[in-house]
Amino acid sequence: MTVKNAFYAQSGGVTAVINASAAGVIETARQHPDRIGKVYAGRNGIIGALTEDLIDTSRESAENIAALRHTPSGAFGSCRYKLKSLEANRTQYERLIEVFKAHNIGYFFYNGGGDSADTCLKVSQLAETMGYPIQAIHVPKTVDNDLPITDCCPGFGSVAKYVATSIREAGYDVASMCATSTKVFILEVMGRHAGWITAACGLASEAEGEAPHILLFPEIEFDEEAFLARVDECVKTHGFCVIGVSEGIRNKEGKFLSESGLTDAFGHAQLGGVAPTIANLIRDRLGHKYHWAVADYLQRAARHIASAVDVEQAYELGKAAVEIALQGKNAIMPAIRRLESQPYRWDIIEAPLSEVANVEKFMPREFISEDGFHITDACREYLSPLIQGEDIPPFSNGLPAYVRLDNHPVERKLPPFEV
């Protein structure tokens, strides 16, 4: 069989375990030198392919690649960049083919979320539309847990573990001070349209009166009066109130409470922080003393408290992507299939990219309590297995010891290209 090189890149918001998928791809590719020559990583995602800014991962030691499994963020740089359609920008696709030809690339592995799946699907169609043979496999990743078909998305389990732990610990703090100090604490978490991370906060509440007491989901229209009544009732009953809120909650007009008026590189509305908006509402209407926090990048970078299940799934999906490509398949995403919840058992199936790209998976209504302010037992059963186990990274001088790759550049062979 002809030996071809592979291209791997990371896209979108990075996670605590996306590098574990990178390790899965690279280590598996190295086991097949008769089929895959080198794995070239794109510096800063698909932009690295367009600008011919490639990284030669073969120059990294086996020890460094293995250390990616316990290192957060994107080792090769990520991006928020979505390829336009072939009709809208044929030049981009012609450039991709030029770069792939120049570096003998026949395998394309793109590690990201829904928009990345769309990019991968477009690349997979190069053979049909432009006559260049390429096998494009999407490696799923997103803290938002909103990809279809797969039971869960790598990155989510670790974020879920982090936010559930954080809101439980904050709840203990507020409970100890509420008699004379703070009555309300609000934790804002990620989730533009889907409330999976907010739901994970609910895992911290295992008995009546435990924090969090209120969860606000994007799937549920924000009812100001009902919310304020619940907050006040909670403070009177328990002495304090802890709230988990998604950045993407909307009012009855369908507008984000935190919309800043700006858009990101994908054209999505830029959200400006809903926690202070909620806090000010409580202050103005109820007068309770409050504190708020935004988990922001901390939630997706927290490798020190990663879920062992999440790490394993991230690695295995990277490995499966290479194995699927070696079977000659194209336009596929390896996906997790749940076989059983207790104990949690899963395997990997193949999802067609045509059924994944640009499709969001929202929280089902049966996972949200009837009043819209918490999770149900069914949701708890779904979420609980995903946060199980600890995969603690090595520590040095009291801090996590993460790897920094050398990221040796591949010599360019083509003229520059403006993105």
mmCIF file with all atom_site columns, C-alpha atoms in Angstrom, residues 61-135:
data_model
loop_
_atom_site.group_PDB
_atom_site.id
_atom_site.type_symbol
_atom_site.label_atom_id
_atom_site.label_alt_id
_atom_site.label_comp_id
_atom_site.label_asym_id
_atom_site.label_entity_id
_atom_site.label_seq_id
_atom_site.pdbx_PDB_ins_code
_atom_site.Cartn_x
_atom_site.Cartn_y
_atom_site.Cartn_z
_atom_site.occupancy
_atom_site.B_iso_or_equiv
_atom_site.pdbx_formal_charge
_atom_site.auth_seq_id
_atom_site.auth_comp_id
_atom_site.auth_asym_id
_atom_site.auth_atom_id
_atom_site.pdbx_PDB_model_num
ATOM 1  C CA . SER A 1 61  ? 9.844   11.833 21.586 1.00 0.00 ? 61  SER A CA 1
ATOM 2  C CA . ALA A 1 62  ? 7.475   9.039  22.512 1.00 0.00 ? 62  ALA A CA 1
ATOM 3  C CA . GLU A 1 63  ? 7.617   10.325 26.100 1.00 0.00 ? 63  GLU A CA 1
ATOM 4  C CA . ASN A 1 64  ? 6.459   13.821 25.084 1.00 0.00 ? 64  ASN A CA 1
ATOM 5  C CA . ILE A 1 65  ? 3.607   12.501 22.964 1.00 0.00 ? 65  ILE A CA 1
ATOM 6  C CA . ALA A 1 66  ? 2.515   10.236 25.831 1.00 0.00 ? 66  ALA A CA 1
ATOM 7  C CA . ALA A 1 67  ? 2.614   13.251 28.192 1.00 0.00 ? 67  ALA A CA 1
ATOM 8  C CA . LEU A 1 68  ? -0.021  14.962 26.037 1.00 0.00 ? 68  LEU A CA 1
ATOM 9  C CA . ARG A 1 69  ? -2.506  12.615 27.699 1.00 0.00 ? 69  ARG A CA 1
ATOM 10 C CA . HIS A 1 70  ? -2.233  14.573 30.949 1.00 0.00 ? 70  HIS A CA 1
ATOM 11 C CA . THR A 1 71  ? -1.654  18.067 29.491 1.00 0.00 ? 71  THR A CA 1
ATOM 12 C CA . PRO A 1 72  ? -4.520  20.563 29.028 1.00 0.00 ? 72  PRO A CA 1
ATOM 13 C CA . SER A 1 73  ? -5.152  23.099 26.236 1.00 0.00 ? 73  SER A CA 1
ATOM 14 C CA . GLY A 1 74  ? -4.228  22.658 22.578 1.00 0.00 ? 74  GLY A CA 1
ATOM 15 C CA . ALA A 1 75  ? -0.627  21.528 22.148 1.00 0.00 ? 75  ALA A CA 1
ATOM 16 C CA . PHE A 1 76  ? -0.508  22.681 18.516 1.00 0.00 ? 76  PHE A CA 1
ATOM 17 C CA . GLY A 1 77  ? -2.690  25.771 18.801 1.00 0.00 ? 77  GLY A CA 1
ATOM 18 C CA . SER A 1 78  ? -6.375  25.979 17.949 1.00 0.00 ? 78  SER A CA 1
ATOM 19 C CA . CYS A 1 79  ? -8.557  28.400 16.014 1.00 0.00 ? 79  CYS A CA 1
ATOM 20 C CA . ARG A 1 80  ? -12.083 29.589 15.440 1.00 0.00 ? 80  ARG A CA 1
ATOM 21 C CA . TYR A 1 81  ? -12.246 29.510 11.665 1.00 0.00 ? 81  TYR A CA 1
ATOM 22 C CA . LYS A 1 82  ? -14.917 27.985 9.477  1.00 0.00 ? 82  LYS A CA 1
ATOM 23 C CA . LEU A 1 83  ? -14.314 27.161 5.825  1.00 0.00 ? 83  LEU A CA 1
ATOM 24 C CA . LYS A 1 84  ? -16.805 28.753 3.469  1.00 0.00 ? 84  LYS A CA 1
ATOM 25 C CA . SER A 1 85  ? -18.573 26.678 0.857  1.00 0.00 ? 85  SER A CA 1
ATOM 26 C CA . LEU A 1 86  ? -16.722 25.614 -2.276 1.00 0.00 ? 86  LEU A CA 1
ATOM 27 C CA . GLU A 1 87  ? -18.900 27.970 -4.298 1.00 0.00 ? 87  GLU A CA 1
ATOM 28 C CA . ALA A 1 88  ? -18.129 30.896 -1.984 1.00 0.00 ? 88  ALA A CA 1
ATOM 29 C CA . ASN A 1 89  ? -14.367 30.384 -1.804 1.00 0.00 ? 89  ASN A CA 1
ATOM 30 C CA . ARG A 1 90  ? -12.937 27.859 -4.228 1.00 0.00 ? 90  ARG A CA 1
ATOM 31 C CA . THR A 1 91  ? -9.493  29.388 -3.714 1.00 0.00 ? 91  THR A CA 1
ATOM 32 C CA . GLN A 1 92  ? -9.313  27.986 -0.168 1.00 0.00 ? 92  GLN A CA 1
ATOM 33 C CA . TYR A 1 93  ? -9.981  24.452 -1.342 1.00 0.00 ? 93  TYR A CA 1
ATOM 34 C CA . GLU A 1 94  ? -7.485  24.730 -4.185 1.00 0.00 ? 94  GLU A CA 1
ATOM 35 C CA . ARG A 1 95  ? -4.937  25.882 -1.615 1.00 0.00 ? 95  ARG A CA 1
ATOM 36 C CA . LEU A 1 96  ? -5.678  22.923 0.662  1.00 0.00 ? 96  LEU A CA 1
ATOM 37 C CA . ILE A 1 97  ? -5.087  20.542 -2.226 1.00 0.00 ? 97  ILE A CA 1
ATOM 38 C CA . GLU A 1 98  ? -1.822  22.284 -3.094 1.00 0.00 ? 98  GLU A CA 1
ATOM 39 C CA . VAL A 1 99  ? -0.611  21.890 0.508  1.00 0.00 ? 99  VAL A CA 1
ATOM 40 C CA . PHE A 1 100 ? -1.783  18.276 0.751  1.00 0.00 ? 100 PHE A CA 1
ATOM 41 C CA . LYS A 1 101 ? -0.068  17.402 -2.542 1.00 0.00 ? 101 LYS A CA 1
ATOM 42 C CA . ALA A 1 102 ? 3.144   19.188 -1.575 1.00 0.00 ? 102 ALA A CA 1
ATOM 43 C CA . HIS A 1 103 ? 3.387   17.170 1.636  1.00 0.00 ? 103 HIS A CA 1
ATOM 44 C CA . ASN A 1 104 ? 1.894   13.865 0.444  1.00 0.00 ? 104 ASN A CA 1
ATOM 45 C CA . ILE A 1 105 ? -1.056  14.111 2.841  1.00 0.00 ? 105 ILE A CA 1
ATOM 46 C CA . GLY A 1 106 ? -3.769  11.490 2.380  1.00 0.00 ? 106 GLY A CA 1
ATOM 47 C CA . TYR A 1 107 ? -5.328  11.463 5.874  1.00 0.00 ? 107 TYR A CA 1
ATOM 48 C CA . PHE A 1 108 ? -7.062  14.403 7.565  1.00 0.00 ? 108 PHE A CA 1
ATOM 49 C CA . PHE A 1 109 ? -7.981  14.285 11.271 1.00 0.00 ? 109 PHE A CA 1
ATOM 50 C CA . TYR A 1 110 ? -9.826  17.318 12.639 1.00 0.00 ? 110 TYR A CA 1
ATOM 51 C CA . ASN A 1 111 ? -10.404 17.506 16.389 1.00 0.00 ? 111 ASN A CA 1
ATOM 52 C CA . GLY A 1 112 ? -13.257 19.788 17.382 1.00 0.00 ? 112 GLY A CA 1
ATOM 53 C CA . GLY A 1 113 ? -16.963 20.472 17.823 1.00 0.00 ? 113 GLY A CA 1
ATOM 54 C CA . GLY A 1 114 ? -19.897 21.125 15.537 1.00 0.00 ? 114 GLY A CA 1
ATOM 55 C CA . ASP A 1 115 ? -18.322 23.796 13.343 1.00 0.00 ? 115 ASP A CA 1
ATOM 56 C CA . SER A 1 116 ? -15.188 21.646 13.070 1.00 0.00 ? 116 SER A CA 1
ATOM 57 C CA . ALA A 1 117 ? -17.325 18.719 11.936 1.00 0.00 ? 117 ALA A CA 1
ATOM 58 C CA . ASP A 1 118 ? -18.608 20.956 9.156  1.00 0.00 ? 118 ASP A CA 1
ATOM 59 C CA . THR A 1 119 ? -15.048 21.823 8.101  1.00 0.00 ? 119 THR A CA 1
ATOM 60 C CA . CYS A 1 120 ? -14.077 18.145 8.173  1.00 0.00 ? 120 CYS A CA 1
ATOM 61 C CA . LEU A 1 121 ? -17.104 17.237 6.054  1.00 0.00 ? 121 LEU A CA 1
ATOM 62 C CA . LYS A 1 122 ? -16.141 19.837 3.459  1.00 0.00 ? 122 LYS A CA 1
ATOM 63 C CA . VAL A 1 123 ? -12.582 18.523 3.321  1.00 0.00 ? 123 VAL A CA 1
ATOM 64 C CA . SER A 1 124 ? -13.909 14.955 2.959  1.00 0.00 ? 124 SER A CA 1
ATOM 65 C CA . GLN A 1 125 ? -15.686 16.036 -0.208 1.00 0.00 ? 125 GLN A CA 1
ATOM 66 C CA . LEU A 1 126 ? -12.484 17.158 -1.948 1.00 0.00 ? 126 LEU A CA 1
ATOM 67 C CA . ALA A 1 127 ? -12.119 13.811 -3.692 1.00 0.00 ? 127 ALA A CA 1
ATOM 68 C CA . GLU A 1 128 ? -15.558 14.061 -5.236 1.00 0.00 ? 128 GLU A CA 1
ATOM 69 C CA . THR A 1 129 ? -15.663 17.779 -5.959 1.00 0.00 ? 129 THR A CA 1
ATOM 70 C CA . MET A 1 130 ? -12.041 18.480 -6.904 1.00 0.00 ? 130 MET A CA 1
ATOM 71 C CA . GLY A 1 131 ? -10.503 15.098 -7.662 1.00 0.00 ? 131 GLY A CA 1
ATOM 72 C CA . TYR A 1 132 ? -8.067  14.887 -4.753 1.00 0.00 ? 132 TYR A CA 1
ATOM 73 C CA . PRO A 1 133 ? -8.139  11.666 -2.697 1.00 0.00 ? 133 PRO A CA 1
ATOM 74 C CA . ILE A 1 134 ? -8.319  12.463 1.020  1.00 0.00 ? 134 ILE A CA 1
ATOM 75 C CA . GLN A 1 135 ? -9.816  10.572 3.951  1.00 0.00 ? 135 GLN A CA 1
#
